[in-house]
Short mmCIF file of C-alpha atoms in Angstrom, two decimals:
data_model
loop_
_atom_site.label_atom_id
_atom_site.label_comp_id
_atom_site.label_asym_id
_atom_site.label_seq_id
_atom_site.Cartn_x
_atom_site.Cartn_y
_atom_site.Cartn_z
CA MET A 1 4.79 -3.72 -22.49
CA ILE A 2 5.61 -3.93 -18.56
CA LEU A 3 4.27 -5.83 -15.75
CA GLU A 4 4.36 -4.32 -12.05
CA LEU A 5 2.63 -6.44 -8.78
CA ASP A 6 3.14 -5.46 -5.62
CA CYS A 7 2.57 -8.68 -4.10
CA GLY A 8 0.95 -8.27 0.30
CA ASN A 9 0.10 -10.00 2.38
CA SER A 10 -3.42 -10.56 1.14
CA PHE A 11 -3.52 -9.38 -2.31
CA ILE A 12 -1.16 -9.16 -4.97
CA LYS A 13 -2.06 -5.97 -7.01
CA TRP A 14 -1.02 -5.55 -11.01
CA ARG A 15 -0.54 -3.29 -13.79
CA VAL A 16 0.43 -3.30 -16.96
CA ILE A 17 1.65 -0.37 -18.28
CA THR A 18 3.04 1.25 -22.13
CA THR A 19 6.65 1.60 -21.88
CA SER A 20 7.42 4.47 -23.29
CA VAL A 21 3.87 6.53 -22.09
CA ARG A 22 3.09 4.54 -19.18
CA GLN A 23 -0.61 4.38 -20.65
CA THR A 24 -1.83 1.41 -18.15
CA ILE A 25 -2.74 -1.06 -20.66
CA GLY A 26 -4.43 -3.21 -17.40
CA GLU A 27 -4.48 -2.90 -14.03
CA GLY A 28 -6.67 -4.92 -10.76
CA VAL A 29 -6.05 -7.27 -7.90
CA VAL A 30 -5.86 -10.94 -6.84
CA ASP A 31 -5.61 -13.51 -3.99
CA SER A 32 -3.35 -15.81 -5.78
CA ASN A 33 0.00 -16.28 -8.52
CA ALA A 34 -3.69 -18.67 -10.43
CA ALA A 35 -6.12 -15.70 -10.45
CA LEU A 36 -2.81 -13.05 -11.48
CA LEU A 37 -2.22 -15.47 -14.81
CA GLU A 38 -6.10 -15.46 -15.67
CA SER A 39 -6.35 -11.42 -15.10
CA LEU A 40 -3.48 -11.55 -17.09
CA GLN A 41 -4.57 -13.64 -20.28
CA ALA A 42 -7.69 -11.90 -20.29
CA LEU A 43 -6.13 -9.06 -21.77
CA ALA A 44 -7.28 -8.13 -25.00
CA VAL A 45 -3.47 -7.11 -26.26
CA LEU A 46 -0.63 -8.73 -23.61
CA SER A 47 3.23 -8.43 -25.16
CA LEU A 48 5.05 -8.07 -21.70
CA ARG A 49 8.90 -7.35 -22.24
CA TYR A 50 9.64 -6.21 -18.37
CA CYS A 51 8.63 -7.17 -14.81
CA ARG A 52 8.88 -5.89 -11.75
CA LEU A 53 7.88 -6.19 -8.00
CA VAL A 54 7.65 -6.05 -4.88
CA SER A 55 7.35 -8.23 -2.21
CA VAL A 56 6.55 -8.52 1.45
CA ARG A 57 5.64 -12.75 1.05
CA THR A 58 8.47 -15.40 2.18
CA GLU A 59 11.50 -15.80 -0.31
CA GLU A 60 9.99 -19.28 -1.23
CA GLU A 61 6.52 -17.66 -1.99
CA THR A 62 8.28 -15.07 -3.96
CA SER A 63 10.54 -17.14 -5.94
CA ALA A 64 7.80 -19.43 -7.06
CA LEU A 65 6.23 -16.60 -8.81
CA ILE A 66 8.79 -15.01 -10.57
CA SER A 67 9.31 -18.82 -11.69
CA LEU A 68 6.19 -19.25 -12.90
CA LEU A 69 6.33 -15.42 -14.55
CA GLU A 70 9.34 -16.29 -16.49
CA GLU A 71 8.19 -19.71 -17.20
CA THR A 72 4.60 -18.09 -19.01
CA PHE A 73 5.82 -15.25 -20.14
CA THR A 74 9.12 -14.89 -21.58
CA VAL A 75 10.53 -12.48 -19.58
CA SER A 76 13.18 -11.30 -16.54
CA VAL A 77 11.96 -9.80 -13.56
CA ALA A 78 13.27 -7.20 -11.42
CA SER A 79 12.74 -7.87 -7.54
CA ALA A 80 13.51 -4.84 -5.33
CA VAL A 81 15.41 -4.83 -2.60
CA PRO A 82 16.62 -3.17 0.55
CA ALA A 83 18.70 -0.61 0.20
CA ARG A 84 20.20 2.49 2.93
CA GLU A 85 19.72 4.97 0.79
CA MET A 86 17.69 5.48 -2.39
CA GLY A 87 16.04 8.78 -4.41
CA GLY A 88 17.09 10.72 -2.02
CA VAL A 89 15.81 9.05 1.40
CA ARG A 90 17.75 7.45 3.79
CA ASN A 91 16.11 4.68 5.57
CA GLY A 92 15.71 5.69 8.54
CA TYR A 93 15.55 2.21 10.89
CA GLU A 94 18.25 0.79 13.19
CA ASP A 95 18.44 -2.57 10.36
CA PHE A 96 17.39 -1.43 7.33
CA GLU A 97 16.48 -4.32 5.34
CA ARG A 98 13.86 -4.79 8.65
CA LEU A 99 11.92 -2.14 7.41
CA GLY A 100 9.14 -3.61 4.60
CA LEU A 101 9.82 -3.17 1.16
CA ASP A 102 6.04 -1.95 0.38
CA ARG A 103 6.62 0.70 3.25
CA TRP A 104 10.13 1.60 1.40
CA LEU A 105 8.67 2.31 -2.20
CA ALA A 106 6.02 3.97 -0.88
CA MET A 107 8.60 6.77 0.60
CA LEU A 108 10.74 6.95 -2.08
CA GLY A 109 7.82 7.37 -4.32
CA GLY A 110 6.02 9.84 -1.81
CA TYR A 111 9.62 12.05 -1.63
CA HIS A 112 10.16 12.07 -5.54
CA LEU A 113 6.82 13.22 -6.10
CA ALA A 114 6.88 15.83 -3.10
CA ARG A 115 9.91 16.93 -3.67
CA GLY A 116 10.39 18.24 0.18
CA ALA A 117 9.31 16.97 3.76
CA CYS A 118 5.82 14.31 3.64
CA LEU A 119 3.60 12.46 5.15
CA VAL A 120 2.95 8.43 3.55
CA LEU A 121 0.08 7.29 4.87
CA ASP A 122 -0.79 3.03 3.68
CA PHE A 123 -4.23 1.80 4.46
CA GLY A 124 -4.29 -2.10 3.56
CA THR A 125 -4.26 -4.81 5.42
CA ALA A 126 -2.50 -2.87 8.20
CA VAL A 127 -2.19 0.51 8.05
CA THR A 128 1.61 2.10 8.42
CA ALA A 129 2.15 5.94 8.75
CA ASP A 130 6.26 6.75 7.88
CA PHE A 131 7.80 10.55 7.91
CA VAL A 132 10.17 11.83 5.82
CA SER A 133 12.23 14.97 6.11
CA GLY A 134 12.70 17.94 3.41
CA ASP A 135 16.38 16.66 2.78
CA GLY A 136 15.44 13.18 2.84
CA GLU A 137 16.03 11.61 6.53
CA HIS A 138 13.23 8.23 7.41
CA LEU A 139 12.14 9.77 10.58
CA GLY A 140 10.59 6.64 11.60
CA GLY A 141 7.46 5.57 11.69
CA PHE A 142 3.93 3.38 12.85
CA ILE A 143 2.24 0.14 12.52
CA CYS A 144 -1.29 -0.73 13.64
CA PRO A 145 -4.49 -2.77 11.99
CA GLY A 146 -6.18 -1.89 9.53
CA ILE A 147 -10.03 -1.66 9.11
CA PRO A 148 -9.14 -5.72 7.34
CA LEU A 149 -7.78 -6.83 11.20
CA MET A 150 -9.80 -4.82 13.40
CA ARG A 151 -13.08 -6.38 11.79
CA ASN A 152 -11.85 -9.73 11.81
CA GLN A 153 -10.44 -9.62 15.34
CA LEU A 154 -13.37 -8.98 16.46
CA ARG A 155 -15.29 -11.13 14.49
CA THR A 156 -13.53 -13.71 15.36
CA HIS A 157 -13.27 -13.44 19.53
CA THR A 158 -16.77 -12.21 19.92
CA ARG A 159 -19.41 -15.23 19.01
CA LYS A 160 -22.02 -12.70 18.49
CA ILE A 161 -20.89 -10.52 16.37
CA ARG A 162 -21.66 -12.19 12.71
CA TYR A 163 -22.80 -10.19 9.48
CA GLY A 164 -21.66 -9.65 5.59
CA ASP A 165 -18.97 -7.02 3.59
CA LEU A 166 -22.37 -5.56 2.30
CA ALA A 167 -23.59 -5.17 5.71
CA ALA A 168 -20.38 -3.61 6.43
CA GLU A 169 -20.67 -0.92 3.82
CA ARG A 170 -23.81 0.19 4.45
CA ALA A 171 -23.24 0.76 7.56
CA LEU A 172 -20.39 3.07 7.23
CA GLU A 173 -22.67 5.71 5.31
CA SER A 174 -22.82 7.82 8.70
CA LEU A 175 -20.62 7.92 11.42
CA VAL A 176 -23.19 8.54 13.93
CA PRO A 177 -23.38 5.95 16.80
CA GLY A 178 -24.17 2.95 16.03
CA ARG A 179 -28.01 1.02 16.78
CA THR A 180 -26.70 -2.35 15.61
CA THR A 181 -23.91 -4.44 15.86
CA VAL A 182 -22.13 -3.87 13.08
CA GLU A 183 -22.92 -0.36 12.55
CA ALA A 184 -21.20 0.05 15.98
CA VAL A 185 -18.53 -2.30 14.87
CA GLU A 186 -17.61 -0.54 11.20
CA ARG A 187 -18.02 2.63 12.63
CA GLY A 188 -15.96 2.45 15.65
CA CYS A 189 -12.93 1.04 13.46
CA SER A 190 -13.41 4.16 10.96
CA LEU A 191 -13.44 6.53 13.99
CA MET A 192 -9.87 4.54 15.16
CA LEU A 193 -8.73 5.19 12.22
CA ARG A 194 -9.56 8.42 11.63
CA GLY A 195 -8.01 9.26 15.07
CA PHE A 196 -4.46 7.73 14.21
CA VAL A 197 -4.04 9.59 11.24
CA LEU A 198 -5.23 13.00 13.64
CA THR A 199 -2.58 11.61 15.16
CA GLN A 200 0.03 11.53 12.54
CA LEU A 201 -1.71 14.88 10.92
CA ASP A 202 -0.33 16.69 14.60
CA LEU A 203 2.70 14.85 14.48
CA ALA A 204 3.56 16.13 11.43
CA ARG A 205 3.30 19.74 12.15
CA SER A 206 5.15 19.24 15.19
CA TYR A 207 8.58 19.06 13.01
CA TRP A 208 7.53 20.42 9.95
CA GLY A 209 4.46 23.26 10.46
CA ALA A 210 2.45 23.23 7.49
CA ASP A 211 5.74 23.22 5.64
CA TYR A 212 4.63 19.33 4.23
CA SER A 213 3.33 16.98 1.54
CA VAL A 214 0.14 13.87 3.03
CA PHE A 215 0.34 11.51 0.58
CA LEU A 216 -2.24 8.74 1.06
CA THR A 217 -2.27 5.50 -0.31
CA GLY A 218 -3.82 1.59 0.01
CA GLY A 219 -7.12 0.25 -0.78
CA ASP A 220 -9.09 2.23 1.96
CA ALA A 221 -7.77 5.31 1.52
CA ASP A 222 -11.28 6.87 0.84
CA LEU A 223 -11.98 5.99 4.31
CA VAL A 224 -10.18 8.70 5.72
CA SER A 225 -9.46 11.46 2.33
CA GLY A 226 -12.35 13.68 4.14
CA ILE A 227 -10.73 14.27 6.65
CA VAL A 228 -6.97 15.81 4.97
CA PRO A 229 -8.79 17.96 2.52
CA GLU A 230 -4.49 18.68 1.40
CA ALA A 231 -3.79 15.37 1.64
CA ARG A 232 -3.39 13.57 -2.62
CA VAL A 233 -4.47 10.37 -2.97
CA VAL A 234 -2.33 8.16 -5.09
CA PRO A 235 -3.46 4.23 -5.31
CA ASP A 236 -0.22 3.53 -6.63
CA LEU A 237 2.57 5.44 -5.06
CA VAL A 238 4.24 2.06 -4.08
CA PHE A 239 4.81 1.93 -8.00
CA VAL A 240 5.86 4.85 -8.63
CA GLY A 241 9.08 3.76 -5.75
CA LEU A 242 9.12 0.50 -7.54
CA ALA A 243 10.10 2.45 -11.18
CA MET A 244 12.65 4.36 -9.33
CA ALA A 245 13.77 0.69 -7.37
CA CYS A 246 13.98 -1.23 -10.28
CA PRO A 247 14.51 0.88 -13.82
CA LEU A 248 13.91 -0.68 -16.67
CA SER A 249 18.20 0.80 -17.45
#
């Protein structure tokens, strides 16, 4: 079995797959190393042979997690590292090591699946857009706050904005002008996100016409999937790239 981890700033996404047929044994999202161990140890069957991860956390945090996994499961851990070029994709950053590893792996995965030009949109704590040409050149990208960041900024800096997650979920059942604060905030943030996506699509069309693929990934991808019907929603796109960056042999 293989343990794969995507360690973001806020959460750790994990899955356990079989070595041969890539069947998923278990998966989830946790907010701490302790919660990760608890989730893994709760699996009915767990026999890890390999572990690979991508992390955007500090070196100290990443090293602590790797040590914990090695000690707990007696398994070696491969960690994705920056690269100038991999899988036919050329990193477009002036300093390639500064490009977020999660973005890099999502691009590798998207280009691998598309076999051509692609726009990769990742909807997490932050929202990212990256453009990869048909010959594998990363043309650059954009980063903006995701829904959680936008919401939390309004809650933090505006005293009268106070509501829970359930109210937020209900507010997004429609996108007509809000008649309560929660509706106005949630729908406003959602429309900002949609506007960002439509701008990326316009830019992609200016590059490649209709000859490109769109990939949506990340926890909030469903919020915009309706306005990009041609897009492929691939929740585990980073793991596709992770397998390329950390092969088993």
